[in-house]
Amino acid sequence: MNVLKKINFYTALLCAKTVNHLLHVFHRAGTSLPGVVALKIRKDFISFVNYYCEKSIITITGTNGKTTTAGLIAHILKTSGSNVLHNEKGANMLSGIASSLAVNYKPFSKFDYAVLESDEAYLTKLYDYLNANYLLVTNLFRDQLDRYGELDTTAKKIQEAIEKNPGLTIFLNADDPMLSGLGKNNKKIFYGFENIEYRNNSSESQSPMEAVMCKCKTVLSYIKRFYAHIGQYFCKNCNNNHPNPDYNAQAIIYSDHSEIFLYKDNQKFVTNLVGAYNAYNVLSAISLAMELGIENEIIQKALNTYKPAFGRAERMEIKGKKILVQLIKNPTGASEVLRTVNTNESQKLLIIINDKYADGRDVSWLWDANFELLKNYKNEIVVSGIRAYDMATRLKYADFPAEKIKIIPDIKESLDYALNSISENSQLLIMPTYTALLEMQKILK
């Protein structure tokens, strides 16, 4: 970076940090505003990562699990003693990434790794300024169709980004057929499961699945299906079959933790994250960490101490009451969270549905999520948010008793009501959409 570029970069950095400081002084939320300022001053602000990162730039994208996977990878690397720059708050569009980098970067310093989560649609824009070494793709599901369109469109956007970074090593979920065609000219490393077993008393009912078409226009078949279209697939008409994972594993899901048995090195890892979706997040992070040469003991130590980002299976305690927050934003993700609900446990459920831009204006996805899993839920369910009445209607059509649905559109009021109605030995499970999660975060601070 020449002298003029350095002056421009540090000018943008100083302005962004000043804006961030003022936001804190006046107690104003604005995770992306410092980044907006930095990008206005210097369009290629993010490119400074190329100059100051000494080892590898790691990017993560996909529909579900980006924030958790990126957080796990960053935490493993930090536990190994590395200096890591990471957009840990999950702001994954260009301005959000720029904001996080500006806030977290220490001037005139270098770092070992950059771990950057990116929205699928913005990855190609990010790669205009970033020469990444690794790309990890978690999965592709239908998500906010009013913003992204069909899955093929999203896959093409990721492929366009890959073509801007021909030297990328790509980590792919072997069990997701939507990913198999990515990066034909790149080094590819696959991770996946041989089997997933549940021992958490949750429902074995799988999340709904639409038929997935092979490239030859034949509907794919499955030897095993773990959830939605994720599983060991094959095509009856051509050779588009499930790839053999480089990191193959078995998962056992309990109510409060999960065990992952990695066939490579015959190694067992334990995590406090639950659900099949989190098992994939953990396996992908383990795979990338092992590829970077991180020792198994360090990985397990990091898993033991990892704290989820706000709303991503995060556990907390408020006034002696236990709270578990699980973000929901699309049919598959919501269905998998619902599978972790133990209908026999003493807990209360609060579902908060908003339809702002960041949530997706189209809430028809509620009808594709498997809320029927709650029909035998023994406790009251509180619904809140802008679309509280839509959520209440969905629960009624899922055969949940209408008299056990409490509608409180105001999020603060619903949270106060739910907390006051449980005992200290009970747990409040909160399932918010993205902007509802942000509102909740401000209330709970």
Coordinates of N, CA, C and O in Angstrom, one line a residue, residues 181-321:
G181 N -21.9 -28.2 -7.5 CA -21.4 -27.7 -8.7 C -20.5 -26.5 -8.6 O -19.9 -26.0 -9.5
L182 N -20.3 -26.0 -7.3 CA -19.5 -24.8 -7.1 C -18.0 -25.1 -7.3 O -17.5 -26.1 -6.9
G183 N -17.3 -24.1 -7.8 CA -15.8 -24.1 -7.8 C -15.2 -25.3 -8.6 O -14.3 -26.0 -8.1
K184 N -15.7 -25.5 -9.8 CA -15.2 -26.6 -10.6 C -13.6 -26.6 -10.8 O -13.0 -27.6 -10.9
N185 N -13.1 -25.4 -10.8 CA -11.6 -25.3 -11.1 C -10.8 -25.0 -9.8 O -9.7 -24.6 -9.9
N186 N -11.5 -25.1 -8.7 CA -10.8 -24.8 -7.4 C -10.6 -26.1 -6.6 O -11.2 -27.1 -6.8
K187 N -9.6 -26.0 -5.7 CA -9.4 -27.1 -4.7 C -10.7 -27.1 -3.8 O -11.1 -26.1 -3.2
K188 N -11.3 -28.3 -3.7 CA -12.5 -28.4 -2.9 C -12.3 -29.4 -1.8 O -11.7 -30.5 -2.0
I189 N -12.7 -29.1 -0.6 CA -12.7 -30.0 0.6 C -14.1 -30.1 1.1 O -14.8 -29.2 1.4
F190 N -14.5 -31.4 1.2 CA -15.9 -31.7 1.6 C -16.0 -32.2 3.0 O -15.1 -32.9 3.5
Y191 N -17.0 -31.8 3.7 CA -17.3 -32.3 5.1 C -18.8 -32.8 5.1 O -19.6 -32.3 4.3
G192 N -19.1 -33.8 5.9 CA -20.4 -34.3 5.9 C -20.6 -35.4 7.0 O -19.6 -35.8 7.6
F193 N -21.8 -35.8 7.1 CA -22.1 -36.8 8.2 C -22.5 -38.2 7.6 O -23.3 -38.2 6.6
E194 N -22.0 -39.2 8.2 CA -22.4 -40.6 7.9 C -23.8 -40.9 8.5 O -24.6 -41.6 8.0
N195 N -24.0 -40.3 9.7 CA -25.2 -40.5 10.5 C -25.4 -39.5 11.5 O -24.4 -38.9 12.1
I196 N -26.7 -39.1 11.8 CA -27.0 -38.2 12.9 C -28.1 -38.9 13.8 O -29.1 -39.3 13.3
E197 N -27.8 -39.0 15.0 CA -28.7 -39.7 16.0 C -29.2 -38.7 17.0 O -28.4 -38.0 17.6
Y198 N -30.5 -38.8 17.3 CA -31.1 -37.9 18.4 C -31.3 -38.6 19.7 O -31.9 -39.7 19.7
R199 N -30.8 -38.0 20.8 CA -31.1 -38.6 22.1 C -31.5 -37.5 23.0 O -31.1 -37.4 24.2
N200 N -32.4 -36.6 22.5 CA -32.8 -35.4 23.2 C -34.3 -35.3 23.4 O -34.8 -34.3 23.8
N201 N -35.0 -36.4 23.2 CA -36.4 -36.5 23.4 C -37.2 -35.5 22.5 O -38.3 -35.2 22.7
S202 N -36.5 -35.0 21.5 CA -37.2 -34.1 20.5 C -37.8 -34.9 19.5 O -37.6 -36.1 19.3
S203 N -38.7 -34.2 18.7 CA -39.4 -35.0 17.6 C -38.4 -35.4 16.5 O -37.5 -34.7 16.2
E204 N -38.7 -36.6 16.0 CA -37.9 -37.1 14.9 C -38.4 -36.7 13.6 O -37.9 -37.0 12.6
S205 N -39.5 -36.0 13.6 CA -40.1 -35.5 12.4 C -39.2 -34.5 11.7 O -38.6 -33.6 12.3
Q206 N -39.0 -34.8 10.4 CA -38.0 -33.9 9.7 C -38.6 -32.7 9.1 O -39.8 -32.6 8.9
S207 N -37.8 -31.7 8.9 CA -38.2 -30.5 8.3 C -38.7 -30.7 6.9 O -38.2 -31.6 6.2
P208 N -39.7 -30.0 6.4 CA -40.2 -30.2 5.1 C -39.2 -30.1 3.9 O -38.2 -29.3 4.1
M209 N -39.4 -30.8 2.9 CA -38.5 -30.7 1.8 C -39.2 -30.6 0.4 O -40.2 -31.3 0.2
E210 N -38.8 -29.7 -0.4 CA -39.2 -29.7 -1.8 C -38.3 -30.6 -2.6 O -37.1 -30.7 -2.3
A211 N -38.8 -31.1 -3.7 CA -37.9 -31.9 -4.6 C -36.8 -31.1 -5.1 O -36.9 -30.0 -5.5
V212 N -35.6 -31.7 -5.1 CA -34.4 -31.1 -5.6 C -34.0 -31.7 -6.9 O -33.9 -32.9 -7.0
M213 N -33.8 -30.9 -7.9 CA -33.6 -31.4 -9.2 C -32.1 -31.5 -9.4 O -31.3 -30.6 -9.1
C214 N -31.7 -32.6 -10.1 CA -30.3 -32.7 -10.5 C -30.0 -31.9 -11.7 O -31.0 -31.4 -12.3
K215 N -28.8 -31.7 -12.1 CA -28.4 -30.9 -13.3 C -29.0 -31.5 -14.5 O -29.2 -30.8 -15.5
C216 N -29.3 -32.8 -14.5 CA -29.9 -33.5 -15.7 C -31.4 -33.5 -15.6 O -32.1 -34.2 -16.4
K217 N -32.0 -32.7 -14.7 CA -33.4 -32.4 -14.6 C -34.2 -33.7 -14.0 O -35.4 -33.8 -14.1
T218 N -33.5 -34.5 -13.3 CA -34.1 -35.7 -12.6 C -34.2 -35.3 -11.1 O -33.3 -34.7 -10.6
V219 N -35.3 -35.7 -10.5 CA -35.4 -35.5 -9.1 C -34.4 -36.4 -8.3 O -34.4 -37.6 -8.6
L220 N -33.6 -35.8 -7.4 CA -32.6 -36.6 -6.7 C -33.3 -37.5 -5.7 O -34.4 -37.2 -5.1
S221 N -32.6 -38.6 -5.4 CA -33.1 -39.6 -4.5 C -32.1 -39.6 -3.3 O -31.0 -39.1 -3.4
Y222 N -32.5 -40.2 -2.2 CA -31.7 -40.2 -0.9 C -31.5 -41.6 -0.3 O -32.5 -42.3 -0.2
I223 N -30.3 -41.9 0.1 CA -30.0 -43.0 0.9 C -30.4 -42.7 2.4 O -31.1 -43.4 3.1
K224 N -30.0 -41.5 2.8 CA -30.3 -40.9 4.1 C -30.6 -39.5 3.9 O -29.9 -38.8 3.2
R225 N -31.6 -39.0 4.7 CA -31.9 -37.5 4.7 C -32.0 -37.1 6.1 O -32.7 -37.6 6.9
F226 N -31.1 -36.1 6.4 CA -31.0 -35.6 7.8 C -32.0 -34.5 8.1 O -32.6 -34.4 9.2
Y227 N -32.1 -33.5 7.2 CA -33.2 -32.5 7.3 C -33.3 -31.7 6.0 O -32.3 -31.6 5.3
A228 N -34.5 -31.3 5.7 CA -34.7 -30.6 4.4 C -34.1 -31.4 3.3 O -34.3 -32.6 3.2
H229 N -33.3 -30.8 2.4 CA -32.6 -31.5 1.3 C -31.2 -32.0 1.7 O -30.5 -32.4 0.8
I230 N -30.9 -31.9 2.9 CA -29.5 -32.2 3.4 C -29.4 -33.7 3.7 O -30.2 -34.3 4.5
G231 N -28.5 -34.4 3.0 CA -28.4 -35.9 3.3 C -27.5 -36.5 2.2 O -26.8 -35.8 1.4
Q232 N -27.5 -37.8 2.2 CA -26.7 -38.6 1.2 C -27.6 -38.9 0.0 O -28.4 -39.8 0.0
Y233 N -27.4 -38.1 -1.0 CA -28.2 -38.1 -2.2 C -27.6 -38.8 -3.4 O -26.4 -39.1 -3.4
F234 N -28.4 -39.1 -4.4 CA -27.8 -39.7 -5.6 C -28.8 -39.5 -6.7 O -30.0 -39.2 -6.5
C235 N -28.4 -39.5 -7.9 CA -29.2 -39.3 -9.1 C -29.4 -40.7 -9.8 O -28.4 -41.3 -10.1
K236 N -30.6 -41.0 -10.1 CA -30.8 -42.3 -10.8 C -30.5 -42.3 -12.3 O -30.4 -43.3 -13.0
N237 N -30.3 -41.0 -12.8 CA -30.1 -40.9 -14.2 C -28.7 -40.6 -14.7 O -28.3 -40.8 -15.8
C238 N -27.9 -40.0 -13.7 CA -26.5 -39.6 -14.1 C -25.6 -39.8 -13.0 O -26.0 -40.4 -11.9
N239 N -24.4 -39.4 -13.1 CA -23.3 -39.7 -12.0 C -23.2 -38.6 -11.0 O -22.2 -38.4 -10.3
N240 N -24.2 -37.7 -10.9 CA -24.2 -36.6 -9.9 C -24.6 -37.2 -8.5 O -25.7 -37.1 -8.1
N241 N -23.6 -37.8 -7.9 CA -23.8 -38.5 -6.6 C -23.2 -37.7 -5.4 O -22.3 -36.9 -5.7
H242 N -23.6 -38.1 -4.3 CA -23.0 -37.5 -3.0 C -21.5 -37.7 -3.0 O -21.0 -38.9 -3.1
P243 N -20.7 -36.6 -2.9 CA -19.3 -36.8 -2.8 C -18.8 -37.4 -1.5 O -19.5 -37.3 -0.5
N244 N -17.7 -38.2 -1.5 CA -17.1 -38.7 -0.3 C -16.5 -37.6 0.5 O -15.6 -36.9 0.0
P245 N -17.0 -37.3 1.7 CA -16.4 -36.2 2.5 C -14.9 -36.5 2.9 O -14.6 -37.6 3.3
D246 N -14.1 -35.4 2.8 CA -12.8 -35.5 3.3 C -12.8 -35.5 4.8 O -11.9 -36.1 5.5
Y247 N -13.8 -34.9 5.4 CA -14.0 -34.9 6.8 C -15.4 -35.5 7.1 O -16.4 -34.8 7.1
N248 N -15.4 -36.8 7.3 CA -16.6 -37.6 7.5 C -16.9 -37.8 9.0 O -15.9 -38.1 9.7
A249 N -18.1 -37.7 9.4 CA -18.4 -37.8 10.9 C -19.7 -38.4 11.2 O -20.6 -38.6 10.3
Q250 N -19.9 -38.7 12.5 CA -21.2 -39.1 13.0 C -21.5 -38.2 14.2 O -20.7 -37.8 14.9
A251 N -22.8 -37.8 14.3 CA -23.2 -36.9 15.4 C -24.3 -37.5 16.2 O -25.2 -38.2 15.7
I252 N -24.2 -37.3 17.5 CA -25.2 -37.7 18.5 C -25.7 -36.4 19.2 O -24.9 -35.7 19.8
I253 N -27.0 -36.1 19.1 CA -27.6 -34.9 19.6 C -28.3 -35.1 20.9 O -29.2 -35.9 20.9
Y254 N -27.8 -34.5 21.9 CA -28.5 -34.6 23.2 C -29.3 -33.3 23.5 O -29.2 -32.3 22.7
S255 N -30.0 -33.2 24.6 CA -30.8 -32.0 24.9 C -29.9 -30.8 25.2 O -30.3 -29.6 25.0
D256 N -28.7 -31.0 25.8 CA -27.9 -29.9 26.2 C -26.5 -29.9 25.6 O -25.7 -29.0 25.9
H257 N -26.1 -30.8 24.7 CA -24.9 -30.9 24.1 C -24.9 -31.8 22.9 O -25.9 -32.5 22.7
S258 N -23.9 -31.8 22.1 CA -23.8 -32.8 21.0 C -22.4 -33.3 20.9 O -21.4 -32.7 21.3
E259 N -22.3 -34.6 20.4 CA -21.0 -35.3 20.3 C -20.8 -35.5 18.8 O -21.7 -36.0 18.1
I260 N -19.6 -35.2 18.3 CA -19.2 -35.4 16.9 C -18.0 -36.3 16.8 O -17.0 -36.0 17.4
F261 N -18.2 -37.5 16.2 CA -17.2 -38.4 16.1 C -16.6 -38.3 14.7 O -17.2 -38.7 13.7
L262 N -15.4 -37.8 14.6 CA -14.7 -37.6 13.3 C -13.9 -38.8 12.9 O -13.0 -39.2 13.7
Y263 N -14.3 -39.4 11.8 CA -13.6 -40.7 11.4 C -12.1 -40.4 11.2 O -11.3 -41.3 11.4
K264 N -11.8 -39.2 10.7 CA -10.4 -38.9 10.5 C -9.7 -38.8 11.9 O -10.2 -38.0 12.7
D265 N -8.7 -39.5 12.1 CA -8.0 -39.6 13.4 C -8.8 -40.2 14.5 O -8.4 -40.2 15.7
N266 N -10.0 -40.7 14.2 CA -10.9 -41.4 15.2 C -11.0 -40.5 16.4 O -10.8 -40.9 17.6
Q267 N -11.4 -39.3 16.2 CA -11.5 -38.2 17.2 C -12.9 -37.9 17.6 O -13.7 -37.7 16.7
K268 N -13.1 -37.7 18.9 CA -14.5 -37.3 19.3 C -14.4 -35.8 19.8 O -13.5 -35.5 20.6
F269 N -15.3 -35.0 19.4 CA -15.4 -33.6 19.8 C -16.8 -33.4 20.5 O -17.8 -34.0 20.1
V270 N -16.8 -32.6 21.6 CA -18.0 -32.3 22.3 C -18.3 -30.8 22.2 O -17.4 -30.0 22.4
T271 N -19.6 -30.5 22.0 CA -20.0 -29.0 21.9 C -21.2 -28.8 22.7 O -22.1 -29.7 22.8
N272 N -21.4 -27.6 23.3 CA -22.7 -27.3 24.0 C -23.7 -26.8 23.0 O -24.9 -26.5 23.5
L273 N -23.5 -26.8 21.7 CA -24.5 -26.4 20.7 C -25.3 -27.6 20.4 O -24.7 -28.7 20.2
V274 N -26.6 -27.5 20.2 CA -27.5 -28.6 19.9 C -28.2 -28.5 18.6 O -28.2 -27.4 18.0
G275 N -28.7 -29.5 18.1 CA -29.4 -29.5 16.8 C -28.5 -30.0 15.7 O -27.3 -29.8 15.7
A276 N -29.1 -30.6 14.7 CA -28.4 -31.1 13.5 C -27.7 -29.9 12.8 O -26.6 -30.0 12.3
Y277 N -28.4 -28.8 12.7 CA -27.9 -27.6 12.0 C -26.6 -27.1 12.6 O -25.6 -26.8 12.0
N278 N -26.5 -27.2 14.0 CA -25.3 -26.8 14.7 C -24.2 -27.8 14.6 O -23.0 -27.5 14.6
A279 N -24.6 -29.1 14.5 CA -23.6 -30.1 14.3 C -22.9 -29.9 13.0 O -21.6 -30.1 12.9
Y280 N -23.6 -29.4 11.9 CA -22.9 -29.1 10.7 C -22.0 -27.9 10.8 O -20.9 -27.8 10.3
N281 N -22.5 -26.9 11.6 CA -21.6 -25.7 11.8 C -20.3 -26.1 12.5 O -19.2 -25.6 12.1
V282 N -20.4 -26.9 13.5 CA -19.3 -27.3 14.3 C -18.3 -28.2 13.4 O -17.1 -28.0 13.4
L283 N -18.9 -29.1 12.7 CA -18.1 -30.0 11.8 C -17.3 -29.2 10.8 O -16.1 -29.4 10.5
S284 N -18.0 -28.2 10.2 CA -17.3 -27.3 9.2 C -16.2 -26.5 9.8 O -15.1 -26.4 9.2
A285 N -16.4 -26.0 11.0 CA -15.3 -25.3 11.6 C -14.1 -26.2 12.0 O -13.0 -25.8 11.9
I286 N -14.5 -27.4 12.5 CA -13.4 -28.3 12.8 C -12.6 -28.7 11.6 O -11.3 -28.7 11.6
S287 N -13.3 -28.9 10.5 CA -12.6 -29.3 9.2 C -11.6 -28.2 8.8 O -10.5 -28.5 8.4
L288 N -12.1 -27.0 8.8 CA -11.2 -25.9 8.3 C -10.0 -25.7 9.3 O -8.9 -25.5 8.9
A289 N -10.3 -25.8 10.6 CA -9.3 -25.6 11.6 C -8.2 -26.7 11.4 O -7.0 -26.5 11.5
M290 N -8.6 -28.0 11.2 CA -7.7 -29.1 11.0 C -6.9 -28.9 9.8 O -5.7 -29.2 9.7
E291 N -7.5 -28.3 8.8 CA -6.8 -28.1 7.5 C -5.7 -27.0 7.7 O -4.7 -27.0 7.0
L292 N -6.0 -26.1 8.6 CA -5.0 -25.1 8.9 C -3.9 -25.6 9.9 O -3.0 -24.8 10.2
G293 N -4.0 -26.8 10.3 CA -3.0 -27.4 11.2 C -3.2 -27.2 12.7 O -2.3 -27.4 13.5
I294 N -4.4 -26.8 13.1 CA -4.7 -26.6 14.5 C -4.9 -27.9 15.2 O -5.6 -28.8 14.7
E295 N -4.3 -28.1 16.3 CA -4.3 -29.4 17.0 C -5.7 -29.7 17.6 O -6.4 -28.8 18.0
N296 N -6.0 -31.0 17.7 CA -7.3 -31.4 18.2 C -7.6 -30.9 19.6 O -8.7 -30.5 19.9
E297 N -6.6 -30.9 20.4 CA -6.8 -30.4 21.8 C -7.2 -28.9 21.9 O -8.0 -28.5 22.7
I298 N -6.6 -28.1 21.0 CA -6.9 -26.7 20.9 C -8.3 -26.5 20.4 O -9.1 -25.7 20.9
I299 N -8.7 -27.3 19.4 CA -10.1 -27.2 18.9 C -11.1 -27.6 20.0 O -12.1 -26.8 20.2
Q300 N -10.9 -28.6 20.8 CA -11.8 -29.0 21.8 C -11.8 -27.9 22.9 O -12.9 -27.6 23.5
K301 N -10.7 -27.4 23.3 CA -10.6 -26.3 24.3 C -11.5 -25.1 23.8 O -12.2 -24.5 24.6
A302 N -11.4 -24.8 22.5 CA -12.2 -23.7 22.0 C -13.7 -24.0 22.0 O -14.5 -23.1 22.3
L303 N -14.1 -25.3 21.7 CA -15.5 -25.7 21.7 C -16.0 -25.5 23.1 O -17.2 -25.2 23.4
N304 N -15.2 -25.9 24.1 CA -15.6 -25.8 25.5 C -15.9 -24.4 26.0 O -16.7 -24.1 26.8
T305 N -15.1 -23.4 25.4 CA -15.2 -22.0 25.9 C -16.0 -21.1 24.9 O -16.1 -19.9 25.2
Y306 N -16.5 -21.7 23.8 CA -17.2 -20.8 22.8 C -18.5 -20.3 23.3 O -19.3 -21.1 23.9
K307 N -18.7 -19.0 23.2 CA -20.0 -18.4 23.5 C -20.7 -18.0 22.2 O -20.1 -17.1 21.5
P308 N -21.9 -18.4 21.9 CA -22.6 -18.1 20.7 C -22.8 -16.6 20.6 O -23.0 -15.9 21.6
A309 N -22.9 -16.1 19.3 CA -23.3 -14.7 19.1 C -24.7 -14.5 19.6 O -25.5 -15.5 19.7
F310 N -25.1 -13.3 19.9 CA -26.4 -13.0 20.4 C -27.5 -13.6 19.5 O -27.6 -13.3 18.3
G311 N -28.4 -14.5 20.1 CA -29.5 -15.0 19.4 C -29.2 -16.3 18.6 O -30.1 -16.9 18.1
R312 N -28.0 -16.7 18.6 CA -27.7 -18.0 17.9 C -27.4 -19.1 18.9 O -26.3 -19.4 19.3
A313 N -28.5 -19.6 19.5 CA -28.5 -20.6 20.5 C -27.8 -20.1 21.8 O -27.1 -20.8 22.4
E314 N -28.0 -18.8 22.0 CA -27.3 -18.1 23.1 C -28.1 -18.4 24.4 O -29.4 -18.2 24.4
R315 N -27.4 -18.7 25.5 CA -28.1 -18.9 26.8 C -27.7 -17.7 27.7 O -26.5 -17.3 27.7
M316 N -28.6 -17.2 28.5 CA -28.4 -16.1 29.4 C -29.3 -16.3 30.6 O -30.2 -17.1 30.6
E317 N -29.1 -15.4 31.6 CA -29.9 -15.4 32.8 C -30.3 -14.0 33.1 O -29.5 -13.1 33.2
I318 N -31.6 -13.7 33.2 CA -32.2 -12.4 33.5 C -33.0 -12.6 34.8 O -34.0 -13.3 34.8
K319 N -32.7 -11.8 35.9 CA -33.4 -11.9 37.1 C -33.6 -13.3 37.6 O -34.7 -13.7 38.1
G320 N -32.6 -14.1 37.5 CA -32.6 -15.5 37.9 C -33.4 -16.4 37.0 O -33.5 -17.6 37.3
K321 N -33.9 -15.9 35.9 CA -34.6 -16.7 34.9 C -33.7 -17.1 33.7 O -33.0 -16.2 33.2

